[in-house]
Amino acid sequence: MKPLAEIGVFGGSGFYSFLDKVEEVKVDTPYGAPSDTVSIGEVNGRRVAFLPRHGRKHTIPPHKINYRANLWAMKELGVQAIISPCAAGSLQRHVKPGDFVVADQYVDRTHGRADTFYEGPTVHHVSPADPYCPVLRQIAIEEIRAHGIPVHERGTIVVINGPRFSTKAESKWFTSMGWEVINMTQYPEAYLALELAIPVVNISLITDYDSGLVAEGEVKPVTAEEVMHVFHQNAERIRKVIFGMIAKIPPNFESPIRHALDYAKVTV
């Protein structure tokens, strides 16, 4: 199949509505249907594929997303790099609502999600020691700074199953571990990109303080309404950042992620 796109973005309708000459593409995968059709258009001379991970009307909760189909669709379209923004809560006081965090690590606290392409008989053990692409992370950091947005250059994102938020006890535990961000979608999305050797970067849009800080009486408990309110406020800012990044991502750039499978296959 001839590549239809070079760069992939997981996001909502606020992104692809700004594209010129949008083409809607339905992609069939061995893992079922992706979350939606893929919108392909041009940004700064680059072909970009946009896929809303929750569906364009946000009808798919995080624990029901077909992550394998979404990532396989990007691969089928020829995508060579993925930008993966997400709404997220803060676990630390210095990470404030409105800030952006360019995560460098994640902690998986999900369960029951199909999280690998390698189910036998060929066995691969792909190391996610450094799951996010350093090249894309640096481009993201520089672009966020250029737009005057407060940015945290590193951060660990703990991924919970959802759709519920954390209890105060759970959230206080996550905070005590020193983790900065909490979200429901980065795993297995980021790991599956690694299994396909596609460089990926996460930008966490901080919408709220998680409930552990509530126990000390400093902030209100998180609600879905507040999360979406702040997320929509951030939509224009993240759009500008992503479009700026697209222009600066080098074609066919070298990344350690592209070598994720080099020594992963088990041979006897």
PDB file of C-alpha atoms in Angstrom:
ATOM      1  CA  MET A   1       0.000   0.000   0.000  1.00  0.00           C
ATOM      2  CA  LYS A   2       1.363   3.429  -0.942  1.00  0.00           C
ATOM      3  CA  PRO A   3       1.889   5.593   2.192  1.00  0.00           C
ATOM      4  CA  LEU A   4      -1.010   8.003   2.611  1.00  0.00           C
ATOM      5  CA  ALA A   5       0.399   9.866   5.604  1.00  0.00           C
ATOM      6  CA  GLU A   6       3.752  10.525   7.217  1.00  0.00           C
ATOM      7  CA  ILE A   7       2.753  11.777  10.665  1.00  0.00           C
ATOM      8  CA  GLY A   8      -0.089  10.517  12.858  1.00  0.00           C
ATOM      9  CA  VAL A   9      -1.983  12.381  15.573  1.00  0.00           C
ATOM     10  CA  PHE A  10      -4.393  10.932  18.088  1.00  0.00           C
ATOM     11  CA  GLY A  11      -6.880  13.631  18.976  1.00  0.00           C
ATOM     12  CA  GLY A  12     -10.347  15.045  18.480  1.00  0.00           C
ATOM     13  CA  SER A  13     -12.272  17.000  15.880  1.00  0.00           C
ATOM     14  CA  GLY A  14     -10.623  20.244  16.982  1.00  0.00           C
ATOM     15  CA  PHE A  15      -7.526  19.162  15.074  1.00  0.00           C
ATOM     16  CA  TYR A  16      -8.643  17.908  11.683  1.00  0.00           C
ATOM     17  CA  SER A  17     -11.216  20.657  11.202  1.00  0.00           C
ATOM     18  CA  PHE A  18      -8.282  22.959  10.406  1.00  0.00           C
ATOM     19  CA  LEU A  19      -6.886  20.760   7.620  1.00  0.00           C
ATOM     20  CA  ASP A  20      -7.136  21.545   3.933  1.00  0.00           C
ATOM     21  CA  LYS A  21      -8.527  18.985   1.473  1.00  0.00           C
ATOM     22  CA  VAL A  22      -9.442  16.439   4.129  1.00  0.00           C
ATOM     23  CA  GLU A  23      -9.848  12.863   2.957  1.00  0.00           C
ATOM     24  CA  GLU A  24     -11.773  10.420   5.133  1.00  0.00           C
ATOM     25  CA  VAL A  25     -10.225   6.955   5.029  1.00  0.00           C
ATOM     26  CA  LYS A  26     -11.679   3.762   6.469  1.00  0.00           C
ATOM     27  CA  VAL A  27      -8.974   1.315   7.518  1.00  0.00           C
ATOM     28  CA  ASP A  28      -9.615  -2.382   8.136  1.00  0.00           C
ATOM     29  CA  THR A  29      -7.246  -4.105  10.543  1.00  0.00           C
ATOM     30  CA  PRO A  30      -6.708  -7.676  11.810  1.00  0.00           C
ATOM     31  CA  TYR A  31      -7.834  -6.393  15.216  1.00  0.00           C
ATOM     32  CA  GLY A  32     -11.183  -4.969  14.204  1.00  0.00           C
ATOM     33  CA  ALA A  33     -12.277  -1.424  13.520  1.00  0.00           C
ATOM     34  CA  PRO A  34     -10.365   1.634  14.780  1.00  0.00           C
ATOM     35  CA  SER A  35     -12.160   4.232  16.865  1.00  0.00           C
ATOM     36  CA  ASP A  36     -13.288   6.116  13.748  1.00  0.00           C
ATOM     37  CA  THR A  37     -12.402   6.818  10.150  1.00  0.00           C
ATOM     38  CA  VAL A  38      -9.031   8.498   9.732  1.00  0.00           C
ATOM     39  CA  SER A  39      -8.914  12.078   8.456  1.00  0.00           C
ATOM     40  CA  ILE A  40      -5.931  12.712   6.189  1.00  0.00           C
ATOM     41  CA  GLY A  41      -4.863  16.171   5.139  1.00  0.00           C
ATOM     42  CA  GLU A  42      -1.882  18.424   4.642  1.00  0.00           C
ATOM     43  CA  VAL A  43      -0.162  20.578   7.254  1.00  0.00           C
ATOM     44  CA  ASN A  44       2.849  22.682   6.253  1.00  0.00           C
ATOM     45  CA  GLY A  45       3.469  20.422   3.294  1.00  0.00           C
ATOM     46  CA  ARG A  46       3.302  17.195   5.308  1.00  0.00           C
ATOM     47  CA  ARG A  47       0.650  14.499   4.984  1.00  0.00           C
ATOM     48  CA  VAL A  48      -0.960  13.957   8.387  1.00  0.00           C
ATOM     49  CA  ALA A  49      -3.412  11.321   9.652  1.00  0.00           C
ATOM     50  CA  PHE A  50      -5.763  12.315  12.485  1.00  0.00           C
ATOM     51  CA  LEU A  51      -7.674   9.692  14.474  1.00  0.00           C
ATOM     52  CA  PRO A  52      -9.925  10.562  17.449  1.00  0.00           C
ATOM     53  CA  ARG A  53      -9.146   7.825  19.976  1.00  0.00           C
ATOM     54  CA  HIS A  54     -12.559   8.163  21.660  1.00  0.00           C
ATOM     55  CA  GLY A  55     -14.448   8.513  18.362  1.00  0.00           C
ATOM     56  CA  ARG A  56     -15.296  11.930  16.967  1.00  0.00           C
ATOM     57  CA  LYS A  57     -18.298  12.307  19.294  1.00  0.00           C
ATOM     58  CA  HIS A  58     -16.423  10.893  22.311  1.00  0.00           C
ATOM     59  CA  THR A  59     -18.572   7.780  22.519  1.00  0.00           C
ATOM     60  CA  ILE A  60     -15.812   5.293  23.426  1.00  0.00           C
ATOM     61  CA  PRO A  61     -14.640   5.229  27.064  1.00  0.00           C
ATOM     62  CA  PRO A  62     -10.908   4.679  27.667  1.00  0.00           C
ATOM     63  CA  HIS A  63     -11.184   1.033  28.717  1.00  0.00           C
ATOM     64  CA  LYS A  64     -13.148   0.196  25.542  1.00  0.00           C
ATOM     65  CA  ILE A  65     -10.807   1.821  22.986  1.00  0.00           C
ATOM     66  CA  ASN A  66      -9.472  -0.640  20.413  1.00  0.00           C
ATOM     67  CA  TYR A  67      -5.871   0.482  20.837  1.00  0.00           C
ATOM     68  CA  ARG A  68      -4.421  -2.252  18.639  1.00  0.00           C
ATOM     69  CA  ALA A  69      -6.697  -1.342  15.738  1.00  0.00           C
ATOM     70  CA  ASN A  70      -5.870   2.353  16.134  1.00  0.00           C
ATOM     71  CA  LEU A  71      -2.114   1.769  16.038  1.00  0.00           C
ATOM     72  CA  TRP A  72      -2.323  -0.779  13.242  1.00  0.00           C
ATOM     73  CA  ALA A  73      -4.331   1.705  11.179  1.00  0.00           C
ATOM     74  CA  MET A  74      -1.540   4.255  11.559  1.00  0.00           C
ATOM     75  CA  LYS A  75       0.994   1.670  10.437  1.00  0.00           C
ATOM     76  CA  GLU A  76      -1.110   0.697   7.420  1.00  0.00           C
ATOM     77  CA  LEU A  77      -1.293   4.340   6.357  1.00  0.00           C
ATOM     78  CA  GLY A  78       2.506   4.597   6.398  1.00  0.00           C
ATOM     79  CA  VAL A  79       2.834   6.797   9.485  1.00  0.00           C
ATOM     80  CA  GLN A  80       6.443   7.233  10.640  1.00  0.00           C
ATOM     81  CA  ALA A  81       5.864   9.313  13.788  1.00  0.00           C
ATOM     82  CA  ILE A  82       2.960   9.745  16.204  1.00  0.00           C
ATOM     83  CA  ILE A  83       1.979  12.749  18.318  1.00  0.00           C
ATOM     84  CA  SER A  84      -0.231  11.657  21.196  1.00  0.00           C
ATOM     85  CA  PRO A  85      -1.761  14.524  23.215  1.00  0.00           C
ATOM     86  CA  CYS A  86      -4.118  13.721  26.069  1.00  0.00           C
ATOM     87  CA  ALA A  87      -6.061  15.352  28.870  1.00  0.00           C
ATOM     88  CA  ALA A  88      -4.487  14.529  32.229  1.00  0.00           C
ATOM     89  CA  GLY A  89      -4.668  15.293  35.922  1.00  0.00           C
ATOM     90  CA  SER A  90      -1.839  16.596  38.077  1.00  0.00           C
ATOM     91  CA  LEU A  91      -0.482  14.618  41.026  1.00  0.00           C
ATOM     92  CA  GLN A  92       1.929  17.331  42.186  1.00  0.00           C
ATOM     93  CA  ARG A  93       1.250  20.927  43.264  1.00  0.00           C
ATOM     94  CA  HIS A  94       3.927  22.393  40.995  1.00  0.00           C
ATOM     95  CA  VAL A  95       2.251  20.842  37.936  1.00  0.00           C
ATOM     96  CA  LYS A  96      -0.655  23.227  37.509  1.00  0.00           C
ATOM     97  CA  PRO A  97      -3.863  23.140  35.453  1.00  0.00           C
ATOM     98  CA  GLY A  98      -3.057  24.708  32.094  1.00  0.00           C
ATOM     99  CA  ASP A  99       0.526  23.388  32.108  1.00  0.00           C
ATOM    100  CA  PHE A 100       1.785  20.932  29.489  1.00  0.00           C
ATOM    101  CA  VAL A 101       3.892  17.910  30.461  1.00  0.00           C
ATOM    102  CA  VAL A 102       6.068  16.082  27.919  1.00  0.00           C
ATOM    103  CA  ALA A 103       6.091  12.666  29.599  1.00  0.00           C
ATOM    104  CA  ASP A 104       9.179  10.478  29.462  1.00  0.00           C
ATOM    105  CA  GLN A 105       7.846   7.503  31.466  1.00  0.00           C
ATOM    106  CA  TYR A 106       4.565   5.779  32.243  1.00  0.00           C
ATOM    107  CA  VAL A 107       3.300   3.403  34.928  1.00  0.00           C
ATOM    108  CA  ASP A 108       0.608   0.932  33.872  1.00  0.00           C
ATOM    109  CA  ARG A 109      -2.251   0.487  36.355  1.00  0.00           C
ATOM    110  CA  THR A 110      -4.795  -0.750  33.793  1.00  0.00           C
ATOM    111  CA  HIS A 111      -6.244  -4.240  33.503  1.00  0.00           C
ATOM    112  CA  GLY A 112      -7.939  -6.354  30.858  1.00  0.00           C
ATOM    113  CA  ARG A 113      -6.685  -4.386  27.859  1.00  0.00           C
ATOM    114  CA  ALA A 114      -5.294  -6.111  24.775  1.00  0.00           C
ATOM    115  CA  ASP A 115      -1.796  -4.685  24.934  1.00  0.00           C
ATOM    116  CA  THR A 116       0.449  -6.566  22.509  1.00  0.00           C
ATOM    117  CA  PHE A 117       0.623  -7.563  18.855  1.00  0.00           C
ATOM    118  CA  TYR A 118       2.816 -10.549  19.718  1.00  0.00           C
ATOM    119  CA  GLU A 119       0.591 -13.341  21.011  1.00  0.00           C
ATOM    120  CA  GLY A 120       2.572 -16.277  19.575  1.00  0.00           C
ATOM    121  CA  PRO A 121       3.706 -18.539  18.157  1.00  0.00           C
ATOM    122  CA  THR A 122       6.496 -16.044  17.406  1.00  0.00           C
ATOM    123  CA  VAL A 123       7.437 -14.417  20.704  1.00  0.00           C
ATOM    124  CA  HIS A 124       8.829 -10.913  21.157  1.00  0.00           C
ATOM    125  CA  HIS A 125       9.730  -9.161  24.406  1.00  0.00           C
ATOM    126  CA  VAL A 126       9.899  -5.470  23.505  1.00  0.00           C
ATOM    127  CA  SER A 127      11.600  -3.285  26.106  1.00  0.00           C
ATOM    128  CA  PRO A 128       9.732  -0.098  27.037  1.00  0.00           C
ATOM    129  CA  ALA A 129      12.547   1.180  29.285  1.00  0.00           C
ATOM    130  CA  ASP A 130      12.402   4.506  27.416  1.00  0.00           C
ATOM    131  CA  PRO A 131       9.001   4.412  25.737  1.00  0.00           C
ATOM    132  CA  TYR A 132       8.880   7.897  24.223  1.00  0.00           C
ATOM    133  CA  CYS A 133      11.015   9.165  21.350  1.00  0.00           C
ATOM    134  CA  PRO A 134      13.746  11.599  22.503  1.00  0.00           C
ATOM    135  CA  VAL A 135      13.780  13.382  19.138  1.00  0.00           C
ATOM    136  CA  LEU A 136      10.045  14.065  19.175  1.00  0.00           C
ATOM    137  CA  ARG A 137      10.137  14.989  22.859  1.00  0.00           C
ATOM    138  CA  GLN A 138      12.719  17.709  22.238  1.00  0.00           C
ATOM    139  CA  ILE A 139      10.758  19.104  19.306  1.00  0.00           C
ATOM    140  CA  ALA A 140       7.623  19.171  21.485  1.00  0.00           C
ATOM    141  CA  ILE A 141       9.399  20.938  24.362  1.00  0.00           C
ATOM    142  CA  GLU A 142      10.844  23.616  22.085  1.00  0.00           C
ATOM    143  CA  GLU A 143       7.529  24.215  20.329  1.00  0.00           C
ATOM    144  CA  ILE A 144       5.572  24.476  23.593  1.00  0.00           C
ATOM    145  CA  ARG A 145       8.113  26.980  24.909  1.00  0.00           C
ATOM    146  CA  ALA A 146       7.887  28.968  21.683  1.00  0.00           C
ATOM    147  CA  HIS A 147       4.176  29.471  22.343  1.00  0.00           C
ATOM    148  CA  GLY A 148       4.768  30.677  25.901  1.00  0.00           C
ATOM    149  CA  ILE A 149       3.016  27.711  27.499  1.00  0.00           C
ATOM    150  CA  PRO A 150       4.332  26.463  30.879  1.00  0.00           C
ATOM    151  CA  VAL A 151       6.027  23.128  30.126  1.00  0.00           C
ATOM    152  CA  HIS A 152       7.475  20.359  32.276  1.00  0.00           C
ATOM    153  CA  GLU A 153      10.192  18.668  30.253  1.00  0.00           C
ATOM    154  CA  ARG A 154       9.853  15.321  31.999  1.00  0.00           C
ATOM    155  CA  GLY A 155       7.160  13.491  33.884  1.00  0.00           C
ATOM    156  CA  THR A 156       5.844  10.068  34.748  1.00  0.00           C
ATOM    157  CA  ILE A 157       2.254   9.436  33.741  1.00  0.00           C
ATOM    158  CA  VAL A 158       0.375   6.781  35.695  1.00  0.00           C
ATOM    159  CA  VAL A 159      -2.350   5.211  33.559  1.00  0.00           C
ATOM    160  CA  ILE A 160      -5.490   4.013  35.327  1.00  0.00           C
ATOM    161  CA  ASN A 161      -8.189   1.905  33.741  1.00  0.00           C
ATOM    162  CA  GLY A 162     -11.129   4.246  33.997  1.00  0.00           C
ATOM    163  CA  PRO A 163     -13.772   5.225  33.427  1.00  0.00           C
ATOM    164  CA  ARG A 164     -13.810   6.123  37.128  1.00  0.00           C
ATOM    165  CA  PHE A 165     -11.394   8.629  38.635  1.00  0.00           C
ATOM    166  CA  SER A 166      -9.111   7.727  41.554  1.00  0.00           C
ATOM    167  CA  THR A 167     -10.143   7.551  45.172  1.00  0.00           C
ATOM    168  CA  LYS A 168      -8.341   9.969  47.493  1.00  0.00           C
ATOM    169  CA  ALA A 169      -6.328   7.066  48.898  1.00  0.00           C
ATOM    170  CA  GLU A 170      -5.202   5.918  45.450  1.00  0.00           C
ATOM    171  CA  SER A 171      -4.348   9.422  44.369  1.00  0.00           C
ATOM    172  CA  LYS A 172      -2.324  10.119  47.525  1.00  0.00           C
ATOM    173  CA  TRP A 173      -0.376   6.907  46.853  1.00  0.00           C
ATOM    174  CA  PHE A 174       0.408   7.985  43.274  1.00  0.00           C
ATOM    175  CA  THR A 175       1.535  11.384  44.559  1.00  0.00           C
ATOM    176  CA  SER A 176       3.717   9.813  47.237  1.00  0.00           C
ATOM    177  CA  MET A 177       5.484   7.778  44.552  1.00  0.00           C
ATOM    178  CA  GLY A 178       6.593  11.008  42.931  1.00  0.00           C
ATOM    179  CA  TRP A 179       4.605  10.555  39.724  1.00  0.00           C
ATOM    180  CA  GLU A 180       3.477  13.779  38.080  1.00  0.00           C
ATOM    181  CA  VAL A 181       0.520  12.975  35.827  1.00  0.00           C
ATOM    182  CA  ILE A 182      -2.521  10.698  35.725  1.00  0.00           C
ATOM    183  CA  ASN A 183      -4.448   9.637  32.612  1.00  0.00           C
ATOM    184  CA  MET A 184      -6.532   6.759  31.215  1.00  0.00           C
ATOM    185  CA  THR A 185      -5.267   6.252  27.637  1.00  0.00           C
ATOM    186  CA  GLN A 186      -1.469   6.329  27.355  1.00  0.00           C
ATOM    187  CA  TYR A 187      -1.229   2.605  28.017  1.00  0.00           C
ATOM    188  CA  PRO A 188      -1.261   0.550  25.870  1.00  0.00           C
ATOM    189  CA  GLU A 189      -1.302   3.247  23.165  1.00  0.00           C
ATOM    190  CA  ALA A 190       2.336   4.281  23.628  1.00  0.00           C
ATOM    191  CA  TYR A 191       3.554   0.716  24.092  1.00  0.00           C
ATOM    192  CA  LEU A 192       1.816  -0.549  20.962  1.00  0.00           C
ATOM    193  CA  ALA A 193       3.516   2.190  18.958  1.00  0.00           C
ATOM    194  CA  LEU A 194       6.800   0.864  20.331  1.00  0.00           C
ATOM    195  CA  GLU A 195       5.929  -2.677  19.236  1.00  0.00           C
ATOM    196  CA  LEU A 196       5.442  -1.317  15.720  1.00  0.00           C
ATOM    197  CA  ALA A 197       8.724   0.634  15.969  1.00  0.00           C
ATOM    198  CA  ILE A 198       6.897   3.930  15.389  1.00  0.00           C
ATOM    199  CA  PRO A 199       8.375   6.853  17.369  1.00  0.00           C
ATOM    200  CA  VAL A 200       5.753   8.425  19.625  1.00  0.00           C
ATOM    201  CA  VAL A 201       5.572  11.483  21.885  1.00  0.00           C
ATOM    202  CA  ASN A 202       3.029  12.328  24.567  1.00  0.00           C
ATOM    203  CA  ILE A 203       1.931  15.829  25.504  1.00  0.00           C
ATOM    204  CA  SER A 204      -0.202  15.798  28.646  1.00  0.00           C
ATOM    205  CA  LEU A 205      -2.606  18.748  28.929  1.00  0.00           C
ATOM    206  CA  ILE A 206      -3.146  19.288  32.641  1.00  0.00           C
ATOM    207  CA  THR A 207      -6.830  19.909  33.275  1.00  0.00           C
ATOM    208  CA  ASP A 208      -7.106  19.501  37.050  1.00  0.00           C
ATOM    209  CA  TYR A 209      -5.531  18.387  40.302  1.00  0.00           C
ATOM    210  CA  ASP A 210      -6.281  14.759  41.082  1.00  0.00           C
ATOM    211  CA  SER A 211      -8.331  13.856  44.150  1.00  0.00           C
ATOM    212  CA  GLY A 212      -5.435  13.112  46.517  1.00  0.00           C
ATOM    213  CA  LEU A 213      -4.752  16.802  46.951  1.00  0.00           C
ATOM    214  CA  VAL A 214      -8.396  17.201  47.941  1.00  0.00           C
ATOM    215  CA  ALA A 215      -7.670  15.392  51.183  1.00  0.00           C
ATOM    216  CA  GLU A 216      -5.616  18.368  52.333  1.00  0.00           C
ATOM    217  CA  GLY A 217      -8.451  20.755  51.547  1.00  0.00           C
ATOM    218  CA  GLU A 218      -6.633  22.753  48.880  1.00  0.00           C
ATOM    219  CA  VAL A 219      -8.602  21.946  45.736  1.00  0.00           C
ATOM    220  CA  LYS A 220     -12.050  20.772  44.733  1.00  0.00           C
ATOM    221  CA  PRO A 221     -12.632  17.132  43.730  1.00  0.00           C
ATOM    222  CA  VAL A 222     -12.132  16.500  40.027  1.00  0.00           C
ATOM    223  CA  THR A 223     -15.236  16.250  37.834  1.00  0.00           C
ATOM    224  CA  ALA A 224     -15.651  15.274  34.187  1.00  0.00           C
ATOM    225  CA  GLU A 225     -17.288  18.660  33.528  1.00  0.00           C
ATOM    226  CA  GLU A 226     -14.248  20.576  34.780  1.00  0.00           C
ATOM    227  CA  VAL A 227     -11.832  18.323  32.898  1.00  0.00           C
ATOM    228  CA  MET A 228     -13.612  18.958  29.590  1.00  0.00           C
ATOM    229  CA  HIS A 229     -13.926  22.701  30.288  1.00  0.00           C
ATOM    230  CA  VAL A 230     -10.166  23.131  30.727  1.00  0.00           C
ATOM    231  CA  PHE A 231      -9.427  20.724  27.872  1.00  0.00           C
ATOM    232  CA  HIS A 232     -11.471  22.836  25.461  1.00  0.00           C
ATOM    233  CA  GLN A 233      -9.651  25.952  26.692  1.00  0.00           C
ATOM    234  CA  ASN A 234      -6.400  24.184  25.784  1.00  0.00           C
ATOM    235  CA  ALA A 235      -7.609  22.978  22.370  1.00  0.00           C
ATOM    236  CA  GLU A 236      -6.357  25.988  20.412  1.00  0.00           C
ATOM    237  CA  ARG A 237      -2.999  25.979  22.206  1.00  0.00           C
ATOM    238  CA  ILE A 238      -2.323  22.300  21.575  1.00  0.00           C
ATOM    239  CA  ARG A 239      -3.434  22.667  17.951  1.00  0.00           C
ATOM    240  CA  LYS A 240      -0.821  25.377  17.399  1.00  0.00           C
ATOM    241  CA  VAL A 241       1.843  23.291  19.113  1.00  0.00           C
ATOM    242  CA  ILE A 242       1.060  20.197  17.050  1.00  0.00           C
ATOM    243  CA  PHE A 243       0.962  22.096  13.773  1.00  0.00           C
ATOM    244  CA  GLY A 244       4.292  23.713  14.638  1.00  0.00           C
ATOM    245  CA  MET A 245       5.781  20.326  15.481  1.00  0.00           C
ATOM    246  CA  ILE A 246       4.621  18.830  12.202  1.00  0.00           C
ATOM    247  CA  ALA A 247       6.607  21.438  10.300  1.00  0.00           C
ATOM    248  CA  LYS A 248       9.761  20.668  12.311  1.00  0.00           C
ATOM    249  CA  ILE A 249       9.775  16.855  12.397  1.00  0.00           C
ATOM    250  CA  PRO A 250      12.579  15.800  10.035  1.00  0.00           C
ATOM    251  CA  PRO A 251      11.620  13.342   7.287  1.00  0.00           C
ATOM    252  CA  ASN A 252      12.909   9.827   8.000  1.00  0.00           C
ATOM    253  CA  PHE A 253      14.627  10.958  11.205  1.00  0.00           C
ATOM    254  CA  GLU A 254      16.643   8.464  13.244  1.00  0.00           C
ATOM    255  CA  SER A 255      15.196   7.383  16.599  1.00  0.00           C
ATOM    256  CA  PRO A 256      15.996   4.556  19.031  1.00  0.00           C
ATOM    257  CA  ILE A 257      12.323   3.612  18.819  1.00  0.00           C
ATOM    258  CA  ARG A 258      12.868   2.453  15.234  1.00  0.00           C
ATOM    259  CA  HIS A 259      15.179  -0.248  16.610  1.00  0.00           C
ATOM    260  CA  ALA A 260      12.782  -1.510  19.305  1.00  0.00           C
ATOM    261  CA  LEU A 261      12.430  -4.900  17.600  1.00  0.00           C
ATOM    262  CA  ASP A 262      16.112  -5.454  16.798  1.00  0.00           C
ATOM    263  CA  TYR A 263      16.737  -7.775  19.755  1.00  0.00           C
ATOM    264  CA  ALA A 264      13.196  -8.491  20.915  1.00  0.00           C
ATOM    265  CA  LYS A 265      12.471 -11.745  19.078  1.00  0.00           C
ATOM    266  CA  VAL A 266      12.979 -14.970  21.034  1.00  0.00           C
ATOM    267  CA  THR A 267      14.953 -17.536  19.057  1.00  0.00           C
ATOM    268  CA  VAL A 268      15.858 -21.067  20.168  1.00  0.00           C
TER     269      VAL A 268
END
